[in-house]
Amino acid sequence: MFAKVIIDIAHTAVDRAFTYRVKEGLDVRPGHHVLVPFGQGSSVKEGFVLKLTEESGLEDGVIVKDVLSLAEPYTVLLPEQLALAEWMQEAYHCLLVDALRLMIPAQLRGGRIREKRESIVCLADPDAPFSSRSPMQTEVVDLLKRTGQPMSVRDIHAFLPGSSPAVAALVRKGVLSTSSSPVFRRPVYSLKADTVPELTYEQEAALQAVRALAPGQTALLYGVTGSGKTEVYLRCIEDCLKAGKGAIVLVPEIALTPQTVGRFAARFGDRIAVLHSRLSAGERFDEWRRIRLKKAPIVIGARSAVFAPVEDLGLVIMDEEHENSYQSEITPRYHALDIARRRVKTSGAKLLLGSATPSLLSYFRALNGSYELIELKHRVGGRPLPRVSMADMRAEFLNGNNGIFSSLLLSKLGACLKAGHQAMLFLNRRGYSTFVSCRGCGYVLTCDNCDISMTFHKAQNAVRCHYCGAKKPLPSVCPNCGKPFIKYFGIGTEQVEEQIQKWFPGTKTVRMDADTVSHRDAYEQILTSFGRGEAQILIGTQMIAKGHDFPNVTLVGVVAADTTLRFPDYRSGERTFQLLTQVSGRAGRDKDPGEVVMQTYVPDHPVLQFARSQDYPGFYQYEIAQRKKCLYPPFSLFIRLLLSGENEVSLIERGKEYARALEGELRSALGTEGRDDLLLLMAAPAPIARIAGQSRYQVLVKLLRTRRLPEALRAVYAFETAHRTDGFLKIEINPQDML
Ligand code: ADP
Ligand code: ZN
């Protein structure tokens, strides 16, 4: 027997299968993690077995080395995952080993973490009579007789403190026999009390619709905020378990709080495993093993959990499917949706995408029939959607109010606080101001390393660059003209907090943004404290928009609804609608009705109007018409080649050269039939022309989405391969932002 092994080294030169002989008696299977001698010196390397063959396939005389040993007794990669990795290698043009590495915990490689074991004891002869002068020994034996099961020494100690010497003595006497068994280090989360509610009529219909899906099919569950999507997920998972299959539940990293996990744990207990970035190395490794060894059929995790080794996959759920965080920004640049679609197709599972504001692409697919559309139109319990009012900041200004709060928001805030309720204020900008400028000469303070204006942070009396983190003290005079007219413009979360104190002295506020959530538990601490009512107002960036349930919140204020709307990106309308709908959904989750005040300078903007009436289908029709008119995605696809380097002149030259060469490749790939598919090919400095001292230049390509697209993508990938050694080149297909 021969094993085709890929070595665990991420390098193009070795990204292929090497052949090893399998010694008699070594039970090697595809997916095994093995140790093999590699290279000239035959140093021991780790690798993964891709397949087994009868013949070596090598020419006579080539020396074939032996597989040394298995790193784990079980296969670490499922056959389905091996196939998935091969598909990814092609689809994302990545190294096979980079794809495989996504499927196993990093701790597994290099043997950095070992399994933890504990000693277990049981009665050597359960029926033998026992008597001893030591009361403790008698108690230990009694306990074991009563439970009638082997127990860990740790558990015996919990029942009988101080029993360890007695246990040891009993082992020496041969009364107890010992063995060891693996223990799994597990993250802890608060269990929420679980009552299984009777499904609403709409939820029941949704569940039936999921049941009716064909294997491999995808459904979009479009349900307004508070419509009870999670309960539908829970029932679908129950179905899946009953059928003896496993499920993967994906949630955005930021929403993966103990609150969310607690809801699943309450229903399914130990049958869930959790994967996210805040686990310790040991927990991550053990949670992964619990999945692989089929102790936990349900996985809840962020983006990368889509690779979890669930053997009999029955269901994949993607909650908040429109979230950007499902797109990986590092190689391989995969999108969790594409991986999930691939997995359900090969395993015959079902895919359920959920959102109150589906991505344009998903709703587009649902309307044209490639997804099944399932709707929850009403909030559970007939709770009304919050009432949304607009505050026209232009009118406020003309009436002499040049503060950051409209009179409407101020009066509603006052009433909310007076009633003992809580409020949330949302602003998508941290810091105190958005930029610092001189009123004398118009000079704008920019970062020395980046082509970006710096933000004033009052608490530190410093200006900071939000791209590279650079920080310097606020100058007292203008560095350009020397006059003392330095002033800050625009507002950030810090300023909102300060203004609240001015208007409502003594009000307790908490702020949540990238500045206050610096360590890994801060996010949860802030939410828990607000949930307990320790603060009356929560002020924050989009971090506060995600699915938290605060029953006492009756007012949501959107301080500047236009911030994301004015962003120079074709998705700004979609993102604004999503954000506004989500923050609005935070109000009135309990019996008290919710209210939302949106402050804006463009109250008539269609996106804001649709957000106000929470009319997603209306928004969709408006937005898709815009996209069609301009041939933006989903009708086209953007590709960006990003170059960066210190020498700006040579970068521009290189960029232009690349643009010409790539255009040639694309034209020949598209052929005469597709000569109009290339909608745009533009070489120019990137919108942010410098970050962290590096100049940036880009070639932007826009391609019509036709059946010729795969051919064009292959040309782009081939181009990337040809220039892979030029380290400053990065290719992004469908970039999440184009800054
Ligand atoms: P969504 O995820 O759609 O925003 P949730 O699943 O969080 O909504 O449900 C909103 C609230 O309604 C939650 O507090 C949930 O416990 C409750 N809920 C869900 N389904 C039911 C039901 N069938 N009966 C009673 N309460 C329900
Ligand atoms: Zn900077």
mmCIF file with all atom_site columns, C-alpha atoms in Angstrom, residues 56-119:
data_model
loop_
_atom_site.group_PDB
_atom_site.id
_atom_site.type_symbol
_atom_site.label_atom_id
_atom_site.label_alt_id
_atom_site.label_comp_id
_atom_site.label_asym_id
_atom_site.label_entity_id
_atom_site.label_seq_id
_atom_site.pdbx_PDB_ins_code
_atom_site.Cartn_x
_atom_site.Cartn_y
_atom_site.Cartn_z
_atom_site.occupancy
_atom_site.B_iso_or_equiv
_atom_site.pdbx_formal_charge
_atom_site.auth_seq_id
_atom_site.auth_comp_id
_atom_site.auth_asym_id
_atom_site.auth_atom_id
_atom_site.pdbx_PDB_model_num
ATOM 1  C CA . SER A 1 56  ? 3.310   3.774  -6.050  1.00 0.00 ? 56  SER A CA 1
ATOM 2  C CA . GLY A 1 57  ? 2.948   5.315  -9.490  1.00 0.00 ? 57  GLY A CA 1
ATOM 3  C CA . LEU A 1 58  ? 6.650   6.109  -9.410  1.00 0.00 ? 58  LEU A CA 1
ATOM 4  C CA . GLU A 1 59  ? 9.355   5.033  -11.811 1.00 0.00 ? 59  GLU A CA 1
ATOM 5  C CA . ASP A 1 60  ? 11.504  2.077  -10.869 1.00 0.00 ? 60  ASP A CA 1
ATOM 6  C CA . GLY A 1 61  ? 14.507  2.998  -8.845  1.00 0.00 ? 61  GLY A CA 1
ATOM 7  C CA . VAL A 1 62  ? 12.888  5.915  -7.049  1.00 0.00 ? 62  VAL A CA 1
ATOM 8  C CA . ILE A 1 63  ? 13.319  5.387  -3.334  1.00 0.00 ? 63  ILE A CA 1
ATOM 9  C CA . VAL A 1 64  ? 10.021  5.383  -1.457  1.00 0.00 ? 64  VAL A CA 1
ATOM 10 C CA . LYS A 1 65  ? 10.168  6.226  2.231   1.00 0.00 ? 65  LYS A CA 1
ATOM 11 C CA . ASP A 1 66  ? 7.844   4.844  4.890   1.00 0.00 ? 66  ASP A CA 1
ATOM 12 C CA . VAL A 1 67  ? 5.089   6.590  6.805   1.00 0.00 ? 67  VAL A CA 1
ATOM 13 C CA . LEU A 1 68  ? 6.568   6.725  10.320  1.00 0.00 ? 68  LEU A CA 1
ATOM 14 C CA . SER A 1 69  ? 3.465   6.893  12.481  1.00 0.00 ? 69  SER A CA 1
ATOM 15 C CA . LEU A 1 70  ? 0.012   8.320  13.018  1.00 0.00 ? 70  LEU A CA 1
ATOM 16 C CA . ALA A 1 71  ? -0.132  11.609 14.930  1.00 0.00 ? 71  ALA A CA 1
ATOM 17 C CA . GLU A 1 72  ? -3.665  10.794 16.137  1.00 0.00 ? 72  GLU A CA 1
ATOM 18 C CA . PRO A 1 73  ? -5.398  7.417  16.216  1.00 0.00 ? 73  PRO A CA 1
ATOM 19 C CA . TYR A 1 74  ? -8.435  8.828  14.390  1.00 0.00 ? 74  TYR A CA 1
ATOM 20 C CA . THR A 1 75  ? -8.585  10.503 10.994  1.00 0.00 ? 75  THR A CA 1
ATOM 21 C CA . VAL A 1 76  ? -8.512  14.284 11.474  1.00 0.00 ? 76  VAL A CA 1
ATOM 22 C CA . LEU A 1 77  ? -10.068 15.055 8.098   1.00 0.00 ? 77  LEU A CA 1
ATOM 23 C CA . LEU A 1 78  ? -13.292 13.580 6.773   1.00 0.00 ? 78  LEU A CA 1
ATOM 24 C CA . PRO A 1 79  ? -13.475 12.391 3.156   1.00 0.00 ? 79  PRO A CA 1
ATOM 25 C CA . GLU A 1 80  ? -15.948 15.211 2.541   1.00 0.00 ? 80  GLU A CA 1
ATOM 26 C CA . GLN A 1 81  ? -13.416 17.736 3.863   1.00 0.00 ? 81  GLN A CA 1
ATOM 27 C CA . LEU A 1 82  ? -10.634 16.395 1.671   1.00 0.00 ? 82  LEU A CA 1
ATOM 28 C CA . ALA A 1 83  ? -12.901 16.888 -1.334  1.00 0.00 ? 83  ALA A CA 1
ATOM 29 C CA . LEU A 1 84  ? -13.868 20.349 -0.105  1.00 0.00 ? 84  LEU A CA 1
ATOM 30 C CA . ALA A 1 85  ? -10.215 21.358 0.215   1.00 0.00 ? 85  ALA A CA 1
ATOM 31 C CA . GLU A 1 86  ? -9.536  20.245 -3.337  1.00 0.00 ? 86  GLU A CA 1
ATOM 32 C CA . TRP A 1 87  ? -12.483 22.253 -4.536  1.00 0.00 ? 87  TRP A CA 1
ATOM 33 C CA . MET A 1 88  ? -11.199 25.306 -2.615  1.00 0.00 ? 88  MET A CA 1
ATOM 34 C CA . GLN A 1 89  ? -7.763  24.942 -4.099  1.00 0.00 ? 89  GLN A CA 1
ATOM 35 C CA . GLU A 1 90  ? -9.357  25.383 -7.508  1.00 0.00 ? 90  GLU A CA 1
ATOM 36 C CA . ALA A 1 91  ? -12.065 27.912 -6.600  1.00 0.00 ? 91  ALA A CA 1
ATOM 37 C CA . TYR A 1 92  ? -9.915  30.247 -4.515  1.00 0.00 ? 92  TYR A CA 1
ATOM 38 C CA . HIS A 1 93  ? -6.656  29.447 -6.143  1.00 0.00 ? 93  HIS A CA 1
ATOM 39 C CA . CYS A 1 94  ? -5.004  28.677 -2.845  1.00 0.00 ? 94  CYS A CA 1
ATOM 40 C CA . LEU A 1 95  ? -2.563  26.086 -1.557  1.00 0.00 ? 95  LEU A CA 1
ATOM 41 C CA . LEU A 1 96  ? -4.236  22.802 -0.726  1.00 0.00 ? 96  LEU A CA 1
ATOM 42 C CA . VAL A 1 97  ? -2.519  22.810 2.623   1.00 0.00 ? 97  VAL A CA 1
ATOM 43 C CA . ASP A 1 98  ? -3.898  26.273 3.423   1.00 0.00 ? 98  ASP A CA 1
ATOM 44 C CA . ALA A 1 99  ? -7.403  24.967 2.794   1.00 0.00 ? 99  ALA A CA 1
ATOM 45 C CA . LEU A 1 100 ? -6.779  21.880 4.946   1.00 0.00 ? 100 LEU A CA 1
ATOM 46 C CA . ARG A 1 101 ? -5.428  23.982 7.786   1.00 0.00 ? 101 ARG A CA 1
ATOM 47 C CA . LEU A 1 102 ? -8.816  25.714 8.083   1.00 0.00 ? 102 LEU A CA 1
ATOM 48 C CA . MET A 1 103 ? -10.370 22.378 8.958   1.00 0.00 ? 103 MET A CA 1
ATOM 49 C CA . ILE A 1 104 ? -8.282  21.436 11.956  1.00 0.00 ? 104 ILE A CA 1
ATOM 50 C CA . PRO A 1 105 ? -7.383  23.416 15.067  1.00 0.00 ? 105 PRO A CA 1
ATOM 51 C CA . ALA A 1 106 ? -3.979  25.069 14.857  1.00 0.00 ? 106 ALA A CA 1
ATOM 52 C CA . GLN A 1 107 ? -3.102  23.377 18.152  1.00 0.00 ? 107 GLN A CA 1
ATOM 53 C CA . LEU A 1 108 ? -3.256  19.980 16.510  1.00 0.00 ? 108 LEU A CA 1
ATOM 54 C CA . ARG A 1 109 ? -0.338  20.799 14.278  1.00 0.00 ? 109 ARG A CA 1
ATOM 55 C CA . GLY A 1 110 ? 3.108   20.522 15.788  1.00 0.00 ? 110 GLY A CA 1
ATOM 56 C CA . GLY A 1 111 ? 1.631   18.583 18.708  1.00 0.00 ? 111 GLY A CA 1
ATOM 57 C CA . ARG A 1 112 ? 1.386   21.840 20.598  1.00 0.00 ? 112 ARG A CA 1
ATOM 58 C CA . ILE A 1 113 ? -1.503  20.612 22.689  1.00 0.00 ? 113 ILE A CA 1
ATOM 59 C CA . ARG A 1 114 ? -2.056  17.197 24.114  1.00 0.00 ? 114 ARG A CA 1
ATOM 60 C CA . GLU A 1 115 ? -5.243  15.718 25.299  1.00 0.00 ? 115 GLU A CA 1
ATOM 61 C CA . LYS A 1 116 ? -5.872  16.059 28.997  1.00 0.00 ? 116 LYS A CA 1
ATOM 62 C CA . ARG A 1 117 ? -6.547  12.874 30.930  1.00 0.00 ? 117 ARG A CA 1
ATOM 63 C CA . GLU A 1 118 ? -7.817  12.174 34.385  1.00 0.00 ? 118 GLU A CA 1
ATOM 64 C CA . SER A 1 119 ? -7.694  9.042  36.494  1.00 0.00 ? 119 SER A CA 1
#
